[in-house]
mmCIF file of C-alpha atoms (C1' of nucleotides) in Angstrom:
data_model
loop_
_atom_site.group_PDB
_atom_site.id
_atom_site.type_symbol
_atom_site.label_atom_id
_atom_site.label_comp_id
_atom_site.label_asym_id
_atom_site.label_seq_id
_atom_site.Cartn_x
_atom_site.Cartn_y
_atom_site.Cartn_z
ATOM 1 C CA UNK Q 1 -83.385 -61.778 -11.723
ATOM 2 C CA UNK Q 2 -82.636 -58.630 -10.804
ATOM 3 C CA UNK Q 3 -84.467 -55.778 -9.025
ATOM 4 C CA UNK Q 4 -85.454 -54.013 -11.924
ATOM 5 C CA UNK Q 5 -86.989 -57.347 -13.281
ATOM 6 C CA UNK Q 6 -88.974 -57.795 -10.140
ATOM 7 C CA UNK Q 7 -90.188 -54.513 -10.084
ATOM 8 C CA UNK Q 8 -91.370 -54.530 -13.754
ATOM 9 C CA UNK Q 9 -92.969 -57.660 -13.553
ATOM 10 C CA UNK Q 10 -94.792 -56.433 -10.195
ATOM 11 C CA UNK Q 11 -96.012 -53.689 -11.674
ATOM 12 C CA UNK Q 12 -97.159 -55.694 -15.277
ATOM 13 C CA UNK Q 13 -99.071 -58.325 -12.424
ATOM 14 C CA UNK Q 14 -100.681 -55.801 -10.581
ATOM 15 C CA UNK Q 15 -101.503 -53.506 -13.776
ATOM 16 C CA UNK Q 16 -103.348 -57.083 -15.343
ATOM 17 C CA UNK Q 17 -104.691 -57.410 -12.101
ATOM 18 C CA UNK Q 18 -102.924 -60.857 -11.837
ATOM 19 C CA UNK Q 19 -102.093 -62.839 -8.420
ATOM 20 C CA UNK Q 20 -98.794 -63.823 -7.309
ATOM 21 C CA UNK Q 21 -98.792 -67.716 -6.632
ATOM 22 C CA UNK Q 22 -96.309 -69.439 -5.337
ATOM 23 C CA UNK Q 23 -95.801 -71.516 -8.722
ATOM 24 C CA UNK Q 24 -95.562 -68.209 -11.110
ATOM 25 C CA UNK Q 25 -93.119 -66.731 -8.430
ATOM 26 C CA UNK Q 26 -90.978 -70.180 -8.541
ATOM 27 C CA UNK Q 27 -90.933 -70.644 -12.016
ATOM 28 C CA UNK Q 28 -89.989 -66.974 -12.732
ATOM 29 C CA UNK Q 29 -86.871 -67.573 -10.672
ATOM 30 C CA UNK Q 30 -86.317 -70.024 -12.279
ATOM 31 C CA UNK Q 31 -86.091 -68.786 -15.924
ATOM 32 C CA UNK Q 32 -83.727 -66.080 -14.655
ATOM 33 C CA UNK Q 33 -81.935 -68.580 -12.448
ATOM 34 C CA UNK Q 34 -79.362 -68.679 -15.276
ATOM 35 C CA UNK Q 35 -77.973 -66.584 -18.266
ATOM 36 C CA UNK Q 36 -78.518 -69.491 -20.716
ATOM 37 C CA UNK Q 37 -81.070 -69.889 -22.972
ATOM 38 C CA UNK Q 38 -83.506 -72.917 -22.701
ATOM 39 C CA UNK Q 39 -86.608 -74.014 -24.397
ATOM 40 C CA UNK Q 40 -90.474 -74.381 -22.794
ATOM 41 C CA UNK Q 41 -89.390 -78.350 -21.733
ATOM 42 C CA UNK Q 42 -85.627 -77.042 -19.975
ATOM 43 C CA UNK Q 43 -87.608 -74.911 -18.132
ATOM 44 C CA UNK Q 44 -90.074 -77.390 -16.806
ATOM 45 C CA UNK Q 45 -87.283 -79.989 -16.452
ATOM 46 C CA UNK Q 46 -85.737 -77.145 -13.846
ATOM 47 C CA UNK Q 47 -88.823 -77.070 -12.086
ATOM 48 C CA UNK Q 48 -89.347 -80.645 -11.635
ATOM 49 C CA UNK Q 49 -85.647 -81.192 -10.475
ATOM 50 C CA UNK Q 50 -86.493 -78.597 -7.884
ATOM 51 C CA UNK Q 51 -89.508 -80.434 -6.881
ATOM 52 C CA UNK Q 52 -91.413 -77.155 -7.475
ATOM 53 C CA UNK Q 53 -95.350 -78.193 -7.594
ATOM 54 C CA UNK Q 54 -95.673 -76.479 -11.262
ATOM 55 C CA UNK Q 55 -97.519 -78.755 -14.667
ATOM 56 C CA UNK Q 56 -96.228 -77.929 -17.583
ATOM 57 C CA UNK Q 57 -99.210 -76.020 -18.569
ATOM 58 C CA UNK Q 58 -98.281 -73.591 -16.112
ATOM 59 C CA UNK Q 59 -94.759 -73.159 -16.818
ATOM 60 C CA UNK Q 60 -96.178 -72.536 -20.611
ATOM 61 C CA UNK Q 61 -98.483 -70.204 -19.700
ATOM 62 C CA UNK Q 62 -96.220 -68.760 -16.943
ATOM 63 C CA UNK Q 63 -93.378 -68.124 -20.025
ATOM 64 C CA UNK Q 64 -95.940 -66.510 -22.335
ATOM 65 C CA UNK Q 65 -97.010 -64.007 -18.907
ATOM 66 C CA UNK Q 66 -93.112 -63.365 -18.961
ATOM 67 C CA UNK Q 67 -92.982 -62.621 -22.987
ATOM 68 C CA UNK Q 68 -96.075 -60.451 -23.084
ATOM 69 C CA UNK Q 69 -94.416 -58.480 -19.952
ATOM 70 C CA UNK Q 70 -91.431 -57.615 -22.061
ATOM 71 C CA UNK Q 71 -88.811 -59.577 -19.197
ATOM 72 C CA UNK Q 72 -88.043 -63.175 -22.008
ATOM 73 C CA UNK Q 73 -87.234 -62.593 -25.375
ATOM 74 C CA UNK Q 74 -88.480 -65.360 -28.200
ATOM 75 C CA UNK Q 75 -85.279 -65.891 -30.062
ATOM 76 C CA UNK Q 76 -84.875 -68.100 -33.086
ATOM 77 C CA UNK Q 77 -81.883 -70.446 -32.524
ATOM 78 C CA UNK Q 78 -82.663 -72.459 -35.693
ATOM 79 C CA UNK Q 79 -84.135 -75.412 -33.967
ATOM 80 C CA UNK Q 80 -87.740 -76.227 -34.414
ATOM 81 C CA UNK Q 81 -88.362 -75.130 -30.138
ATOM 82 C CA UNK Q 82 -89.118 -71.823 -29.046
ATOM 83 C CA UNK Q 83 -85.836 -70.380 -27.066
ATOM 84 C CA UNK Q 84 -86.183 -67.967 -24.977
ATOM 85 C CA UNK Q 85 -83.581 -65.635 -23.751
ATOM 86 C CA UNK Q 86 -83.405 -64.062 -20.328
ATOM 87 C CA UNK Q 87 -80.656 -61.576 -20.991
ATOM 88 C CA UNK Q 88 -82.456 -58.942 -23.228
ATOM 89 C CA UNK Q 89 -83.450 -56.768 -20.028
ATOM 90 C CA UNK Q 90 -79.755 -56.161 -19.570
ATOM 91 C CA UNK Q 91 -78.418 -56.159 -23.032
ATOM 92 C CA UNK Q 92 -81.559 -55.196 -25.558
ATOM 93 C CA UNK Q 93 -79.260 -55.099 -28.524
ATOM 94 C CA UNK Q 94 -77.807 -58.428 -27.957
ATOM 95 C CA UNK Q 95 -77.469 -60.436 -31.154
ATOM 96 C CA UNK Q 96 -76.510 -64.156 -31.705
ATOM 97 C CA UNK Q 97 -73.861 -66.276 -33.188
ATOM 98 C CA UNK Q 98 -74.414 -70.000 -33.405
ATOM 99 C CA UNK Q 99 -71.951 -72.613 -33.733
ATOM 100 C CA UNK Q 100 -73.496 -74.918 -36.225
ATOM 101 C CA UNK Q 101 -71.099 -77.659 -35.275
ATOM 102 C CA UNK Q 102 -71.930 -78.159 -31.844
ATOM 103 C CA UNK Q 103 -74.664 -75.856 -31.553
ATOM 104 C CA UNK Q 104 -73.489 -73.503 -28.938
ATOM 105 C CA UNK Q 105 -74.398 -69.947 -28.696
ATOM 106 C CA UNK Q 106 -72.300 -66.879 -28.373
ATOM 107 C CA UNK Q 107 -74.226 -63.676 -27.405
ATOM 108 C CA UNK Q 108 -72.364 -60.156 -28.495
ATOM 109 C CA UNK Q 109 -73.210 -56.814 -28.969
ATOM 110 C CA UNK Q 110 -71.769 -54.345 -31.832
ATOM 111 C CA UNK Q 111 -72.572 -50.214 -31.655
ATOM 112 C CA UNK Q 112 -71.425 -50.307 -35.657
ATOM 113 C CA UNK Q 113 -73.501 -53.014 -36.627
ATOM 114 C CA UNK Q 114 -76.871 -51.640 -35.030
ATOM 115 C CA UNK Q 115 -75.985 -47.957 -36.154
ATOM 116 C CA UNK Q 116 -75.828 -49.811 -39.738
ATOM 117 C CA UNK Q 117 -78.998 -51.519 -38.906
ATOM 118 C CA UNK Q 118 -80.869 -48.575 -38.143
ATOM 119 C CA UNK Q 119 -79.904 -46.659 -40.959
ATOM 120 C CA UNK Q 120 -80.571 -49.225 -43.633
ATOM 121 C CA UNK Q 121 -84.067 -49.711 -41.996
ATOM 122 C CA UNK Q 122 -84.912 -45.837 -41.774
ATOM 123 C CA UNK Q 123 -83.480 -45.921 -45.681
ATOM 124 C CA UNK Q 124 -85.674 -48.490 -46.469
ATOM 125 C CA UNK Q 125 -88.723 -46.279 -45.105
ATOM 126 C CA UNK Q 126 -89.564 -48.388 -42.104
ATOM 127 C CA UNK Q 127 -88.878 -47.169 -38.561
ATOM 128 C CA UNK Q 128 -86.692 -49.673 -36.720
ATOM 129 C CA UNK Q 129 -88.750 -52.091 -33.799
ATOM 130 C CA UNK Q 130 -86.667 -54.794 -33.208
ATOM 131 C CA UNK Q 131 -83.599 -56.394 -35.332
ATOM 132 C CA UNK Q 132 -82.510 -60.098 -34.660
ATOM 133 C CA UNK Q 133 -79.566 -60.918 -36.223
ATOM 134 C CA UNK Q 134 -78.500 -64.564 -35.901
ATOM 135 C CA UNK Q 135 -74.712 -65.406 -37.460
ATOM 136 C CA UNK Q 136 -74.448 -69.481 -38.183
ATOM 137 C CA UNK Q 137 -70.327 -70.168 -38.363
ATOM 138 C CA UNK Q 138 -68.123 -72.688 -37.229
ATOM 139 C CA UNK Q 139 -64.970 -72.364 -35.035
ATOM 140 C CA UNK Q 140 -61.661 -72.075 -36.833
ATOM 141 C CA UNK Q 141 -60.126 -74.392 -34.828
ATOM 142 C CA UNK Q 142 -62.738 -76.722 -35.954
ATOM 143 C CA UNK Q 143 -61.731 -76.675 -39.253
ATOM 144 C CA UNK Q 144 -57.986 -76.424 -38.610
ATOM 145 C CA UNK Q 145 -57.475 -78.709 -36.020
ATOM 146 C CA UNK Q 146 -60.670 -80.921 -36.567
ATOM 147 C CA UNK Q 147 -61.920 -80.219 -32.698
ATOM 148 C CA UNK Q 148 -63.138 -77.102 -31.405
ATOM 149 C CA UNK Q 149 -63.745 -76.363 -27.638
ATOM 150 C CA UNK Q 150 -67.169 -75.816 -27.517
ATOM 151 C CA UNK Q 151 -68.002 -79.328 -29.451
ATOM 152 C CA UNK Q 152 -65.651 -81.104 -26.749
ATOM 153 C CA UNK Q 153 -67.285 -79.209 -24.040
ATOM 154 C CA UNK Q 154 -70.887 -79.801 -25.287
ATOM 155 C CA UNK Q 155 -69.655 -83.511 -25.216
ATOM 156 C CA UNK Q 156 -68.502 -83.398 -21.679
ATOM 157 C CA UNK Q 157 -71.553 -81.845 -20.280
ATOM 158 C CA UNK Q 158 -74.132 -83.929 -22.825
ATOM 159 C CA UNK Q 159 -75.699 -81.374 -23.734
ATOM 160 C CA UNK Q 160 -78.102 -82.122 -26.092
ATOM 161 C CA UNK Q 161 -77.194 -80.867 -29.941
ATOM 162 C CA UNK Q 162 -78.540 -78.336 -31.885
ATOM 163 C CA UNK Q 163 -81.871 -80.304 -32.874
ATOM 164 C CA UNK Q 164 -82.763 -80.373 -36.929
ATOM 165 C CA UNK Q 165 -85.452 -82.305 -37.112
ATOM 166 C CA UNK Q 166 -88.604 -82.406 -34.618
ATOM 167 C CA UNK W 1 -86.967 -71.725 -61.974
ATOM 168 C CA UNK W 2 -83.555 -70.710 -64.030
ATOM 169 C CA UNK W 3 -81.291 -73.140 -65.669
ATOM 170 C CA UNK W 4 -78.395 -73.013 -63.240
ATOM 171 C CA UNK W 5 -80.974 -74.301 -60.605
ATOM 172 C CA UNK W 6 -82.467 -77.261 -62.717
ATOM 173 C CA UNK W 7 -78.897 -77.965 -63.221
ATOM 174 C CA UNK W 8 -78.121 -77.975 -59.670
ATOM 175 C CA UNK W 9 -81.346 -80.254 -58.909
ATOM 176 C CA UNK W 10 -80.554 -82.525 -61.593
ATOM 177 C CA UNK W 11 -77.204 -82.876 -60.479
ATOM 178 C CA UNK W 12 -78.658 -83.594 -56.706
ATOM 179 C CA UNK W 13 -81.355 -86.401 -58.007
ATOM 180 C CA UNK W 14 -78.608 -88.250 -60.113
ATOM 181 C CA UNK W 15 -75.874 -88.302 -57.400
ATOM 182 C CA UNK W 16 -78.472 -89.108 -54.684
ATOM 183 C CA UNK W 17 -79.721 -92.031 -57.248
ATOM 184 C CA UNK W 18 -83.124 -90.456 -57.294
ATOM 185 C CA UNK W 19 -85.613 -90.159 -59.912
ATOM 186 C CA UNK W 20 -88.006 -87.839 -62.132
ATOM 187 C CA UNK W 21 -91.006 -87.861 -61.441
ATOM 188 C CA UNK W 22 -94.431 -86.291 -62.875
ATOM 189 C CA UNK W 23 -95.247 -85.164 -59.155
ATOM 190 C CA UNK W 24 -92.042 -83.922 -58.245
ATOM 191 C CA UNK W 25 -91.442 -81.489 -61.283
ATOM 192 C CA UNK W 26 -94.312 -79.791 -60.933
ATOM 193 C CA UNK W 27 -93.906 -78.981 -57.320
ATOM 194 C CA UNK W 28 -90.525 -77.793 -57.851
ATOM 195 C CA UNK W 29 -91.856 -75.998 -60.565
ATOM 196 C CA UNK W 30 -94.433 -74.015 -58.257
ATOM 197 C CA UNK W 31 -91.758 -73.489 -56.041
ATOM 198 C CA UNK W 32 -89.945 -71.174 -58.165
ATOM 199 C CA UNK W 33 -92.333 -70.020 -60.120
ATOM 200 C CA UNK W 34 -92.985 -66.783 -57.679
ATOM 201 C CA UNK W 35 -90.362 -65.080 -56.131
ATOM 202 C CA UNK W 36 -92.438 -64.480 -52.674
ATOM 203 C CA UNK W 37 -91.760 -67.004 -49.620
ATOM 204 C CA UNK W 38 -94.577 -69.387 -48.802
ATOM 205 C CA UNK W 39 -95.328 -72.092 -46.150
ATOM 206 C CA UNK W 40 -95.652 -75.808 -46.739
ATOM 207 C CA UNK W 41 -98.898 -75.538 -46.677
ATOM 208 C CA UNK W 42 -99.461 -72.741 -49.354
ATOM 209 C CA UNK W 43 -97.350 -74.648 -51.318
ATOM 210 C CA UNK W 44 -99.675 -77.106 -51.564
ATOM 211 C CA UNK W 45 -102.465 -74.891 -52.333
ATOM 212 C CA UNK W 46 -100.517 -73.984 -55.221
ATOM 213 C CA UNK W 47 -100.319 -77.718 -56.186
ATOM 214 C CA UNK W 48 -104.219 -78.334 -55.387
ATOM 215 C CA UNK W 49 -105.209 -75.179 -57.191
ATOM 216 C CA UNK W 50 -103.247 -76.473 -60.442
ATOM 217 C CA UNK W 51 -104.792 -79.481 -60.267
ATOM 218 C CA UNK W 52 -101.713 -81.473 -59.781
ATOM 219 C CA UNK W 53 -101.855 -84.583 -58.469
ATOM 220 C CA UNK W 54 -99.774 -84.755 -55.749
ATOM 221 C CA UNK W 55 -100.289 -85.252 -52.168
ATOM 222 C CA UNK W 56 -99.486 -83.212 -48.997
ATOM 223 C CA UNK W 57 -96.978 -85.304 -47.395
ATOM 224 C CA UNK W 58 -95.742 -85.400 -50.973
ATOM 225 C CA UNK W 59 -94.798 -81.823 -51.201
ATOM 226 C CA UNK W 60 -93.183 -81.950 -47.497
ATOM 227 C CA UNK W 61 -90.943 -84.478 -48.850
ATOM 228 C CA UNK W 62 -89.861 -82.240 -52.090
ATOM 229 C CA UNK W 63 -89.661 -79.346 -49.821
ATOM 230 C CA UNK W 64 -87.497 -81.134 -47.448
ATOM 231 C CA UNK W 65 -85.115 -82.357 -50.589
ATOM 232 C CA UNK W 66 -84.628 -78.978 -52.086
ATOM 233 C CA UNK W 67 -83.566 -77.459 -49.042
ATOM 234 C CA UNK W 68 -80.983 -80.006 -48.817
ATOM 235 C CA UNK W 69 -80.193 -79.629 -52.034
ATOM 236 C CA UNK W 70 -79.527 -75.620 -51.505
ATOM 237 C CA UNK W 71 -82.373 -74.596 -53.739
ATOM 238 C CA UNK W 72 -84.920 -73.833 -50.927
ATOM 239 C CA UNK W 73 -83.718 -72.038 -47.991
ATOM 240 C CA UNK W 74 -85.867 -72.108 -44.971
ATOM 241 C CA UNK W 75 -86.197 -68.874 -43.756
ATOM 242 C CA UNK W 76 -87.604 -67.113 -39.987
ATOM 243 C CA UNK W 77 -90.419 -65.042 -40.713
ATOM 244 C CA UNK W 78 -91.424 -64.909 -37.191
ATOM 245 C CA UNK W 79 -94.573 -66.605 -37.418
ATOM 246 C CA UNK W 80 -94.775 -70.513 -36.146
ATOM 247 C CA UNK W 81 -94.959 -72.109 -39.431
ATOM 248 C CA UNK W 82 -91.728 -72.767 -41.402
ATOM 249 C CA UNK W 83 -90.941 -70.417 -44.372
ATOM 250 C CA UNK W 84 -88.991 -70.468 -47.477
ATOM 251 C CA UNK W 85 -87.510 -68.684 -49.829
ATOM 252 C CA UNK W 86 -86.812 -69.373 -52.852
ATOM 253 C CA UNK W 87 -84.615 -66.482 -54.286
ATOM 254 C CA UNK W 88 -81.195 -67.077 -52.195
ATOM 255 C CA UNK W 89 -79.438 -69.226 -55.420
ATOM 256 C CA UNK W 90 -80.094 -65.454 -56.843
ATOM 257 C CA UNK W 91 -78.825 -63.616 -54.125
ATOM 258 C CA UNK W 92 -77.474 -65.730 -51.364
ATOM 259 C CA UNK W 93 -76.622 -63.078 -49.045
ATOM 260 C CA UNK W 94 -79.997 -60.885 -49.125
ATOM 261 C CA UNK W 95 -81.758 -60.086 -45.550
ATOM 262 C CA UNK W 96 -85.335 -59.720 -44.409
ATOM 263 C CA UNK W 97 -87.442 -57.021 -42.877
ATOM 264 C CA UNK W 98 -90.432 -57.374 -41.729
ATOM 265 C CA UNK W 99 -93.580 -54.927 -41.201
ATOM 266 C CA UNK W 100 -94.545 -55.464 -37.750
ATOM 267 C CA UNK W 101 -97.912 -53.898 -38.763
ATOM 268 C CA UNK W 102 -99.024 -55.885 -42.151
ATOM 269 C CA UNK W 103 -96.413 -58.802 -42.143
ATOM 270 C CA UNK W 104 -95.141 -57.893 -45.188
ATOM 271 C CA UNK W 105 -91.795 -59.024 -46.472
ATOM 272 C CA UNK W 106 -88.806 -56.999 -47.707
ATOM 273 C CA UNK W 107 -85.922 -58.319 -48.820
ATOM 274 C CA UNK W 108 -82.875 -56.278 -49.572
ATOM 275 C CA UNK W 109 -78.772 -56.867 -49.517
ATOM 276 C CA UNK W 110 -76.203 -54.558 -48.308
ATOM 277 C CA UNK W 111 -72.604 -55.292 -48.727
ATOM 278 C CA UNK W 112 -71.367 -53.069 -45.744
ATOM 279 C CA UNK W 113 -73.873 -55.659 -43.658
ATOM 280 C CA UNK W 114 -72.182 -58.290 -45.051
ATOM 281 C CA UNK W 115 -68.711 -57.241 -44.356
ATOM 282 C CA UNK W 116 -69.489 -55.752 -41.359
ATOM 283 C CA UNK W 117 -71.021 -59.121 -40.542
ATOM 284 C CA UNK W 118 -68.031 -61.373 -41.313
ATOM 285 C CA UNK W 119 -65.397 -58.911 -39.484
ATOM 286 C CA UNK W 120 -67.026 -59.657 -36.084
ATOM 287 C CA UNK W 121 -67.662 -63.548 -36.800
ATOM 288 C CA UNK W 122 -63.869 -64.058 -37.477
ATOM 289 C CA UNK W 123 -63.480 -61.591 -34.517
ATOM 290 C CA UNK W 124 -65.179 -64.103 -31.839
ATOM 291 C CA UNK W 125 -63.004 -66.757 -33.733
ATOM 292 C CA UNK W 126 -65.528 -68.020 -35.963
ATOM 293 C CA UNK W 127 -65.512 -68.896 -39.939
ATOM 294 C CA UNK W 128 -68.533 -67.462 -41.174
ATOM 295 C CA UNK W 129 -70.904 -69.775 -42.681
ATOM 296 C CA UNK W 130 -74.340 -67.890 -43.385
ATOM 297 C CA UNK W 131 -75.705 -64.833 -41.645
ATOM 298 C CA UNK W 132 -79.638 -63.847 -41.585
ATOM 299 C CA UNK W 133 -80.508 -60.555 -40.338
ATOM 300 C CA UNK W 134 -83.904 -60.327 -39.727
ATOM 301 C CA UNK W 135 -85.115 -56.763 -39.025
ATOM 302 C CA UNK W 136 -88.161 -55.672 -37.260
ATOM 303 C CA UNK W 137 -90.148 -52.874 -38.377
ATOM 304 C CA UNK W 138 -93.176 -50.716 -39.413
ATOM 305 C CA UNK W 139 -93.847 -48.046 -41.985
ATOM 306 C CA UNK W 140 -93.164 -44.479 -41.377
ATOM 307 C CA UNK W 141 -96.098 -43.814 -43.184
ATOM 308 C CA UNK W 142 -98.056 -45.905 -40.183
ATOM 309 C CA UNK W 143 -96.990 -43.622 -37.471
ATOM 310 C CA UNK W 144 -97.856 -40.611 -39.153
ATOM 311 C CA UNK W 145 -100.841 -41.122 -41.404
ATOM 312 C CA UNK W 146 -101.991 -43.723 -39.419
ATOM 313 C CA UNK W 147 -102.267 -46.233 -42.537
ATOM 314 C CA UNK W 148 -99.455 -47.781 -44.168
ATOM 315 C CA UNK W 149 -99.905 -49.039 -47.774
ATOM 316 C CA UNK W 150 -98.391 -52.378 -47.364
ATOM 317 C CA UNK W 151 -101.041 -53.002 -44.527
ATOM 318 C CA UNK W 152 -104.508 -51.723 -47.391
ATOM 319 C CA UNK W 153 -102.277 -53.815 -50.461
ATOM 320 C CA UNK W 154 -102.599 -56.895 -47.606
ATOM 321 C CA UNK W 155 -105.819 -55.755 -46.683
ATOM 322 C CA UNK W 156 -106.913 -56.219 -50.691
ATOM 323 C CA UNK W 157 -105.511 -58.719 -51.646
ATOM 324 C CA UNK W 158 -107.154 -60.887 -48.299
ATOM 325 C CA UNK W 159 -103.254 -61.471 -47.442
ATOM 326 C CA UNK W 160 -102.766 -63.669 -44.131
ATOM 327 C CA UNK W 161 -101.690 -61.268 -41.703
ATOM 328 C CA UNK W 162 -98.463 -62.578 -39.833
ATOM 329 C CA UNK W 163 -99.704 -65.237 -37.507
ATOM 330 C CA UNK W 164 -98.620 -64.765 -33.983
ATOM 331 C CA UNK W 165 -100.385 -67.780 -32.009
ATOM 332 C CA UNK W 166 -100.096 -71.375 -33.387
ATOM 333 C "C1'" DC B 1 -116.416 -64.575 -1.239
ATOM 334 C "C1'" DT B 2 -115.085 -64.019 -6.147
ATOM 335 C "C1'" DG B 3 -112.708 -64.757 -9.776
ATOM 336 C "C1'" DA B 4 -107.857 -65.674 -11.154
ATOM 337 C "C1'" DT B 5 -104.932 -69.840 -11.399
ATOM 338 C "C1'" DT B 6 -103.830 -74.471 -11.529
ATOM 339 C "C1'" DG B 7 -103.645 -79.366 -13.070
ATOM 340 C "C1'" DC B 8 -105.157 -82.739 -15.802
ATOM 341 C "C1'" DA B 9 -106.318 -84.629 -19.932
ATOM 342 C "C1'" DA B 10 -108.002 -83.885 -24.286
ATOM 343 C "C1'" DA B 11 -107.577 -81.175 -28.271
ATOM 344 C "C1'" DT B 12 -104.847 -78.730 -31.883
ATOM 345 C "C1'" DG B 13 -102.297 -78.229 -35.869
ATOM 346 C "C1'" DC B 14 -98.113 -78.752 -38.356
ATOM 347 C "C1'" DT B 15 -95.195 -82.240 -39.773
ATOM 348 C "C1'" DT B 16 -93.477 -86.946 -40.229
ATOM 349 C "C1'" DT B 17 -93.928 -91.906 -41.034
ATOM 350 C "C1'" DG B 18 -95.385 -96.899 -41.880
ATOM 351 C "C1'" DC B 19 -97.008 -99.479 -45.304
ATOM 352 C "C1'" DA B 20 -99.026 -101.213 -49.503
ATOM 353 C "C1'" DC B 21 -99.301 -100.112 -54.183
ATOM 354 C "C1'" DG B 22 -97.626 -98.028 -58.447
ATOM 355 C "C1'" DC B 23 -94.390 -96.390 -61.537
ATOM 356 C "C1'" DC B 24 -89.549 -94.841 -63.243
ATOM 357 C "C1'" DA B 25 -85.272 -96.554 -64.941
ATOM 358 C "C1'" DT C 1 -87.853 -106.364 -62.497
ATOM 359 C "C1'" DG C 2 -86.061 -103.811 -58.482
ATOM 360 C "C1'" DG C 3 -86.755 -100.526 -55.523
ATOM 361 C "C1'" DC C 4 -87.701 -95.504 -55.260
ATOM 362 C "C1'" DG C 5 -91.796 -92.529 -54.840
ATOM 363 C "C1'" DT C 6 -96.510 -91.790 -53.664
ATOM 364 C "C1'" DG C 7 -100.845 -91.569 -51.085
ATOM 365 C "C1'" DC C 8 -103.319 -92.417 -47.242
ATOM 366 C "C1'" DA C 9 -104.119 -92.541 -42.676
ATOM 367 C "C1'" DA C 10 -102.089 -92.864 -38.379
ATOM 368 C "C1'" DA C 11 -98.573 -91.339 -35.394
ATOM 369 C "C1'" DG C 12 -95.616 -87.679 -33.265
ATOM 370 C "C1'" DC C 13 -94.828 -83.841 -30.751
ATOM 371 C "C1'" DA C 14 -94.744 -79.164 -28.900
ATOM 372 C "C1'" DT C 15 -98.093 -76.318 -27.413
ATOM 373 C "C1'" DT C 16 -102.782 -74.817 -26.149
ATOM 374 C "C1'" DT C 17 -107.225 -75.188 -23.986
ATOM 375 C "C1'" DG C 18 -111.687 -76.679 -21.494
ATOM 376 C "C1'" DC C 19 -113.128 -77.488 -17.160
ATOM 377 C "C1'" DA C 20 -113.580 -78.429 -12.360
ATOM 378 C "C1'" DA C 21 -111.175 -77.758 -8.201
ATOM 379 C "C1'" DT C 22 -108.283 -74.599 -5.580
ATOM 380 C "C1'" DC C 23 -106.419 -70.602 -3.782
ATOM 381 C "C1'" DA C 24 -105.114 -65.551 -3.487
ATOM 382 C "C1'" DG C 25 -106.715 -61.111 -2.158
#
DNA sequence: CTGATTGCAAATGCTTTGCACGCCA
DNA sequence: TGGCGTGCAAAGCATTTGCAATCAG
């Protein structure tokens, strides 16, 4: 988390007239420990492997604090968890390309695509808030060569795959 | 419901060894008989409100097979219940906006989008598979009147105004 | 001190499922 | 007749909440 994170969550604390604890401070690292996306239960796992005295009601409730400050974006992934994204405070146009093979995510940003965006909404009569865009696609060399990277490397790792079902 | 899509059910039912029944044609038939999205579980206030006899956990299973049979596509509203549309065997590659104010629902298609849209998939190294854009907005008319009509039509009609908290 | 925060467990609310019965093919 | 489909109630599961104890300022 960088400075400019800190600061703006100081000032949304102090403006709520909020206290800094030692478990909102932890898990708030925590969530920005990494560029990856994770879901309410990642989150607390991260805490708990860090031994960090936090219940899951307070990482929940410590996630919404960071939502309602602006810092964690909400992001549909097409699971049926939340995901929240820590990287919208550096890139706020970011958009999102799933693999739907092996569920990995690819974040990328496009000046043509958001200038398109923006005039189709103003077009439209609406004044633009917020546009998610969220690309489902499979590698080529998937389909050509029947493995792709990402799958092998979401093996490796076990990470878990893209959940359908609750 | 048009033909091509009793067709394509038909078609689904006989090759999944499936069968016709009273309860499932009628829900399907609700399903498509208004182009606007719904939830599961105004889907089944369609079915109770017709009288039909069919239960709830009925109409999450027919929901659940026409989305797998490509008829129903479940859709991000932005809400925490699941929504679907039924219009994308119409247009399968039409987007969503959504009134940040009223919740209300636009769709609309736009080929440069699309295009635009498939260039950068294949440009990560992808093989585009299905795109949804979903745009965040509110009315012009909002910011400078102060009302915007899709807000008094949702007003009116006693409309469920997006929900935000589960 | 005072009231915000935490932890726990219970509650919520949507969705899914096990099972016995009924009905389509 | 065989077994898919249905209804009911119970189970699941992520998330939220009530409440008493605790802690920050």
């Amino acid at each position: 988390m960088d400075d400019a994170a800190t600061a703006k969550l100081d000032d949304f604390i102090r403006r709520k007239g909020m206290r800094r604890t030692p478990q909102r401070e932890a898990i708030v690292q925590l969530a920005f420990a990494e560029d990856e996306h994770f879901t309410s239960e990642e989150l607390f796992d991260r805490v708990r492997r860090k031994n960090i005295n936090a219940s899951r009601a307070t990482v929940y409730r410590t996630i919404a604090l960071l939502v309602e400050a602006g810092l964690l974006q909400e992001i549909d992934l097409g699971g049926d968890l939340k995901t929240y994204d820590p990287n919208f405070l550096d890139k706020p146009t970011h958009n999102h390309l799933v693999c739907v093979d092996c569920g990995k995510v690819i974040e990328f940003e496009d000046s043509h695509l958001e200038l398109l965006n923006d005039c189709l909404t103003r077009r439209l009569g609406f004044r633009p808030k917020r546009q998610s865009i969220k690309i489902e696609a499979c590698c080529e060399q998937l389909r050509t060569k029947g493995s792709c990277p990402s799958l092998i490397e979401a093996r490796l790792s076990r990470k878990r795959l893209p959940v359908r079902k609750r």
